[in-house]
């Protein structure tokens, strides 16, 4: 897909605040500090779109971005950050879990995994959770500029063995732009014109 424009739409803190627009959603999820905000900025070509910070664990909201005026990129709260409360830590927060379990417009979940740590327990749990709810997901290995080529291959292999249900694995670097075109091309397949909008009937209910 080609991104012509991307804008912040709204932040929600409860499921009853989800937008009414019948747009297809591509959802981005991952551990805190994995590079999610940076990837959203890099992917959309809008530097300040999603706020980036070196302090993990800040976002506890679902952030909606309109892309090309007819679909949403959805930025979910990061999980796995040690300093959030116990109850929240266990299952990535209720908001996150409930949204993934119930979201009717989710076309694809993009799971971001730090290429230097491809074997985190919390990422495995997320893959199991996504598979359990029948959500198609693809994996992006972030910050791959920090690895040598042979370690990038190793990281991808390590993931392949446990992420059997994944639709794809893309090596990504927001620093160099590596993987950007490849990921955009993958996303296209989940947002084709005919499938771009959810039927009116659902909206009319
Ligand atoms: N070298 C490198 N650093 C990155 C990359 N993506 C993100 N980072 C850094 O990782 C840190 C966390 O990024 P951020 O996007 O805020 O992570 P988030 O918590 O998942 O939203 C920041 O210091 C970023 O500059 C990347 O592709 N390469
Ligand atoms: Mg962030």
Tab-separated table of C-alpha atoms and ligand atoms in Angstrom:
chain	number	residue	atom	x	y	z
A	1	UNK	CA	0.000	0.000	0.000
A	2	UNK	CA	1.008	3.580	-0.514
A	3	UNK	CA	0.383	5.887	2.409
A	4	UNK	CA	-0.947	9.187	1.132
A	5	UNK	CA	-1.862	10.598	4.512
A	6	UNK	CA	-2.046	9.622	8.145
A	7	UNK	CA	-3.591	11.568	11.011
A	8	UNK	CA	-4.189	11.079	14.678
A	9	UNK	CA	-7.881	10.299	15.158
A	10	UNK	CA	-8.440	9.649	18.856
A	11	UNK	CA	-7.292	7.898	22.000
A	12	UNK	CA	-9.623	5.646	23.935
A	13	UNK	CA	-9.366	4.187	27.410
A	14	UNK	CA	-12.464	1.977	27.354
A	15	UNK	CA	-14.079	-0.274	24.760
A	16	UNK	CA	-17.299	1.742	24.672
A	17	UNK	CA	-15.347	4.684	23.232
A	18	UNK	CA	-14.242	2.876	20.075
A	19	UNK	CA	-14.860	4.880	16.880
A	20	UNK	CA	-18.081	4.406	14.925
A	21	UNK	CA	-16.427	4.579	11.503
A	22	UNK	CA	-16.724	1.204	9.771
A	23	UNK	CA	-13.057	1.179	8.779
A	24	UNK	CA	-10.865	-1.878	8.630
A	25	UNK	CA	-8.205	-1.908	11.339
A	26	UNK	CA	-4.554	-2.892	11.284
A	27	UNK	CA	-3.393	-3.246	14.851
A	28	UNK	CA	0.143	-2.770	16.168
A	29	UNK	CA	1.117	-4.448	19.400
A	30	UNK	CA	4.293	-5.334	21.276
A	31	UNK	CA	6.315	-5.036	24.442
A	32	UNK	CA	6.976	-1.558	25.791
A	33	UNK	CA	10.007	0.036	24.160
A	34	UNK	CA	9.971	-2.410	21.241
A	35	UNK	CA	9.926	0.543	18.837
A	36	UNK	CA	6.196	0.682	18.059
A	37	UNK	CA	5.782	4.457	17.987
A	38	UNK	CA	8.960	4.793	15.959
A	39	UNK	CA	7.703	2.208	13.479
A	40	UNK	CA	4.329	3.944	13.094
A	41	UNK	CA	6.106	7.212	12.378
A	42	UNK	CA	8.491	5.581	9.932
A	43	UNK	CA	5.793	3.569	8.181
A	44	UNK	CA	3.484	6.531	7.688
A	45	UNK	CA	6.328	8.946	6.953
A	46	UNK	CA	5.037	11.268	9.668
A	47	UNK	CA	7.690	11.891	12.256
A	48	UNK	CA	5.535	13.202	15.067
A	49	UNK	CA	2.466	11.021	14.475
A	50	UNK	CA	2.913	8.598	17.365
A	51	UNK	CA	4.916	9.953	20.232
A	52	UNK	CA	8.189	8.165	20.829
A	53	UNK	CA	9.972	8.139	24.131
A	54	UNK	CA	12.868	6.461	25.842
A	55	UNK	CA	10.675	5.958	28.935
A	56	UNK	CA	8.723	2.735	28.481
A	57	UNK	CA	5.314	1.892	29.885
A	58	UNK	CA	3.665	5.269	29.467
A	59	UNK	CA	0.901	4.611	26.969
A	60	UNK	CA	-2.147	2.929	28.481
A	61	UNK	CA	-4.512	4.022	25.743
A	62	UNK	CA	-5.633	2.671	22.424
A	63	UNK	CA	-4.582	5.248	19.828
A	64	UNK	CA	-6.382	5.429	16.491
A	65	UNK	CA	-4.808	6.870	13.350
A	66	UNK	CA	-6.713	7.353	10.101
A	67	UNK	CA	-4.702	6.255	7.082
A	68	UNK	CA	-5.647	7.387	3.559
A	69	UNK	CA	-9.016	8.391	4.966
A	70	UNK	CA	-10.404	4.872	4.846
A	71	UNK	CA	-8.676	2.634	7.355
A	72	UNK	CA	-7.300	2.766	10.879
A	73	UNK	CA	-3.867	1.948	12.189
A	74	UNK	CA	-4.379	1.123	15.851
A	75	UNK	CA	-1.615	1.543	18.418
A	76	UNK	CA	-2.188	-0.651	21.477
A	77	UNK	CA	-0.622	-0.168	24.924
A	78	UNK	CA	2.778	-1.817	25.304
A	79	UNK	CA	2.998	-4.842	27.574
A	80	UNK	CA	5.678	-6.564	29.592
A	81	UNK	CA	6.955	-3.518	31.379
A	82	UNK	CA	8.088	-4.569	34.845
A	83	UNK	CA	7.019	-1.426	36.650
A	84	UNK	CA	3.283	-1.558	35.975
A	85	UNK	CA	1.030	-3.062	38.643
A	86	UNK	CA	0.841	-6.827	39.068
A	87	UNK	CA	-2.727	-7.276	37.883
A	88	UNK	CA	-1.984	-5.359	34.697
A	89	UNK	CA	1.279	-7.067	34.001
A	90	UNK	CA	-0.198	-10.525	33.922
A	91	UNK	CA	-2.351	-10.132	30.846
A	92	UNK	CA	-1.088	-6.985	29.190
A	93	UNK	CA	-3.931	-5.030	30.759
A	94	UNK	CA	-7.626	-5.701	30.374
A	95	UNK	CA	-8.173	-3.056	27.715
A	96	UNK	CA	-5.625	-4.633	25.394
A	97	UNK	CA	-6.899	-8.178	25.900
A	98	UNK	CA	-10.566	-7.251	25.568
A	99	UNK	CA	-9.936	-5.212	22.437
A	100	UNK	CA	-8.091	-8.023	20.684
A	101	UNK	CA	-10.655	-10.574	21.761
A	102	UNK	CA	-13.670	-8.566	20.601
A	103	UNK	CA	-12.538	-6.217	17.814
A	104	UNK	CA	-14.730	-7.037	14.823
A	105	UNK	CA	-12.863	-4.851	12.389
A	106	UNK	CA	-9.382	-6.183	13.040
A	107	UNK	CA	-7.945	-7.376	9.730
A	108	UNK	CA	-4.428	-8.030	10.914
A	109	UNK	CA	-2.402	-7.728	14.080
A	110	UNK	CA	1.203	-6.683	13.540
A	111	UNK	CA	3.195	-8.070	16.462
A	112	UNK	CA	6.451	-6.206	16.998
A	113	UNK	CA	9.303	-8.209	18.511
A	114	UNK	CA	12.712	-6.783	19.398
A	115	UNK	CA	15.130	-8.527	17.049
A	116	UNK	CA	17.666	-8.748	19.871
A	117	UNK	CA	15.198	-10.621	22.103
A	118	UNK	CA	13.177	-12.956	19.873
A	119	UNK	CA	12.343	-15.397	22.668
A	120	UNK	CA	10.512	-13.400	25.315
A	121	UNK	CA	7.836	-15.286	27.214
A	122	UNK	CA	5.388	-12.367	26.996
A	123	UNK	CA	5.617	-12.347	23.189
A	124	UNK	CA	4.930	-16.093	23.110
A	125	UNK	CA	1.886	-15.533	25.289
A	126	UNK	CA	0.689	-12.854	22.904
A	127	UNK	CA	1.087	-15.199	19.909
A	128	UNK	CA	-0.916	-17.865	21.737
A	129	UNK	CA	-3.566	-15.316	22.658
A	130	UNK	CA	-3.870	-14.112	19.045
A	131	UNK	CA	-4.061	-17.667	17.735
A	132	UNK	CA	-6.664	-18.582	20.360
A	133	UNK	CA	-8.889	-15.710	19.210
A	134	UNK	CA	-8.311	-16.536	15.560
A	135	UNK	CA	-6.660	-13.192	14.827
A	136	UNK	CA	-4.354	-13.274	11.817
A	137	UNK	CA	-0.998	-11.827	12.814
A	138	UNK	CA	2.332	-11.025	11.229
A	139	UNK	CA	5.618	-10.396	13.012
A	140	UNK	CA	7.950	-7.446	12.580
A	141	UNK	CA	11.432	-7.781	14.044
A	142	UNK	CA	12.345	-4.237	15.119
A	143	UNK	CA	15.680	-2.424	15.448
A	144	UNK	CA	17.338	-4.883	13.080
A	145	UNK	CA	20.078	-2.305	12.405
A	146	UNK	CA	21.436	-3.323	15.811
A	147	UNK	CA	22.193	-6.841	14.556
A	148	UNK	CA	24.686	-8.303	12.112
A	149	UNK	CA	23.188	-10.082	9.105
A	150	UNK	CA	23.849	-13.539	10.519
A	151	UNK	CA	22.157	-12.641	13.804
A	152	UNK	CA	19.160	-11.259	11.922
A	153	UNK	CA	18.768	-14.604	10.198
A	154	UNK	CA	19.155	-16.368	13.536
A	155	UNK	CA	16.472	-14.203	15.160
A	156	UNK	CA	14.022	-14.863	12.324
A	157	UNK	CA	14.686	-18.614	12.559
A	158	UNK	CA	14.214	-18.646	16.325
A	159	UNK	CA	10.813	-17.059	15.821
A	160	UNK	CA	9.750	-19.268	12.947
A	161	UNK	CA	10.015	-22.326	15.142
A	162	UNK	CA	7.509	-21.029	17.699
A	163	UNK	CA	5.369	-18.651	15.649
A	164	UNK	CA	3.910	-21.256	13.327
A	165	UNK	CA	0.706	-19.309	12.773
A	166	UNK	CA	2.401	-16.085	11.709
A	167	UNK	CA	1.517	-14.770	8.264
A	168	UNK	CA	4.961	-13.241	7.750
A	169	UNK	CA	8.180	-12.166	9.436
A	170	UNK	CA	9.703	-8.854	8.323
A	171	UNK	CA	13.037	-7.430	9.489
A	172	UNK	CA	12.582	-3.718	10.128
A	173	UNK	CA	14.782	-0.753	10.907
A	174	UNK	CA	13.243	2.654	11.344
A	175	UNK	CA	16.768	4.013	11.230
A	176	UNK	CA	17.623	2.804	7.732
A	177	UNK	CA	14.108	2.266	6.385
A	178	UNK	CA	14.844	-1.401	5.809
A	179	UNK	CA	11.666	-3.479	5.655
A	180	UNK	CA	9.377	-0.510	5.161
A	181	UNK	CA	8.352	-1.260	1.576
A	182	UNK	CA	8.096	-4.959	2.327
A	183	UNK	CA	5.776	-4.378	5.289
A	184	UNK	CA	3.594	-1.905	3.377
A	185	UNK	CA	3.214	-4.463	0.632
A	186	UNK	CA	2.148	-7.129	3.137
A	187	UNK	CA	-0.411	-4.810	4.749
A	188	UNK	CA	-1.944	-4.111	1.351
A	189	UNK	CA	-3.151	-7.682	1.136
A	190	UNK	CA	-5.352	-7.170	4.197
A	191	UNK	CA	-6.859	-3.898	3.038
A	192	UNK	CA	-7.759	-4.480	-0.593
A	193	UNK	CA	-10.466	-2.228	-2.038
A	194	UNK	CA	-13.306	-4.738	-1.907
A	195	UNK	CA	-12.547	-5.642	1.676
A	196	UNK	CA	-11.605	-2.131	2.779
A	197	UNK	CA	-14.892	-1.346	4.468
A	198	UNK	CA	-16.996	-3.507	6.691
A	199	UNK	CA	-20.564	-3.965	5.394
A	200	UNK	CA	-23.130	-1.254	6.083
A	201	UNK	CA	-25.412	-3.702	7.870
A	202	UNK	CA	-23.070	-3.999	10.800
A	203	UNK	CA	-22.897	-0.238	11.088
A	204	UNK	CA	-26.684	0.148	10.854
A	205	UNK	CA	-27.441	-2.203	13.727
B	1	LIG	N1	18.539	1.592	16.463
B	1	LIG	C1	17.199	1.646	16.431
B	1	LIG	N2	16.520	2.153	17.485
B	1	LIG	C2	15.168	2.177	17.438
B	1	LIG	C3	14.460	1.693	16.304
B	1	LIG	N3	13.135	1.833	16.551
B	1	LIG	C4	13.032	2.380	17.784
B	1	LIG	N4	14.253	2.590	18.331
B	1	LIG	C5	14.519	3.191	19.659
B	1	LIG	O1	13.915	2.402	20.680
B	1	LIG	C6	13.391	3.236	21.736
B	1	LIG	C7	11.922	2.955	21.959
B	1	LIG	O2	11.186	3.339	20.816
B	1	LIG	P1	9.617	3.674	20.878
B	1	LIG	O3	9.177	3.834	19.465
B	1	LIG	O4	9.343	4.805	21.803
B	1	LIG	O5	9.053	2.323	21.507
B	1	LIG	P2	7.555	1.947	21.972
B	1	LIG	O6	7.556	2.006	23.468
B	1	LIG	O7	7.376	0.546	21.503
B	1	LIG	O8	6.610	2.895	21.320
B	1	LIG	C8	13.656	4.673	21.314
B	1	LIG	O9	14.825	5.121	21.965
B	1	LIG	C9	13.882	4.561	19.804
B	1	LIG	O10	14.728	5.559	19.291
B	1	LIG	C10	15.215	1.166	15.186
B	1	LIG	O11	14.695	0.708	14.160
B	1	LIG	N5	16.571	1.182	15.309
B	2	LIG	MG1	5.132	4.114	22.130
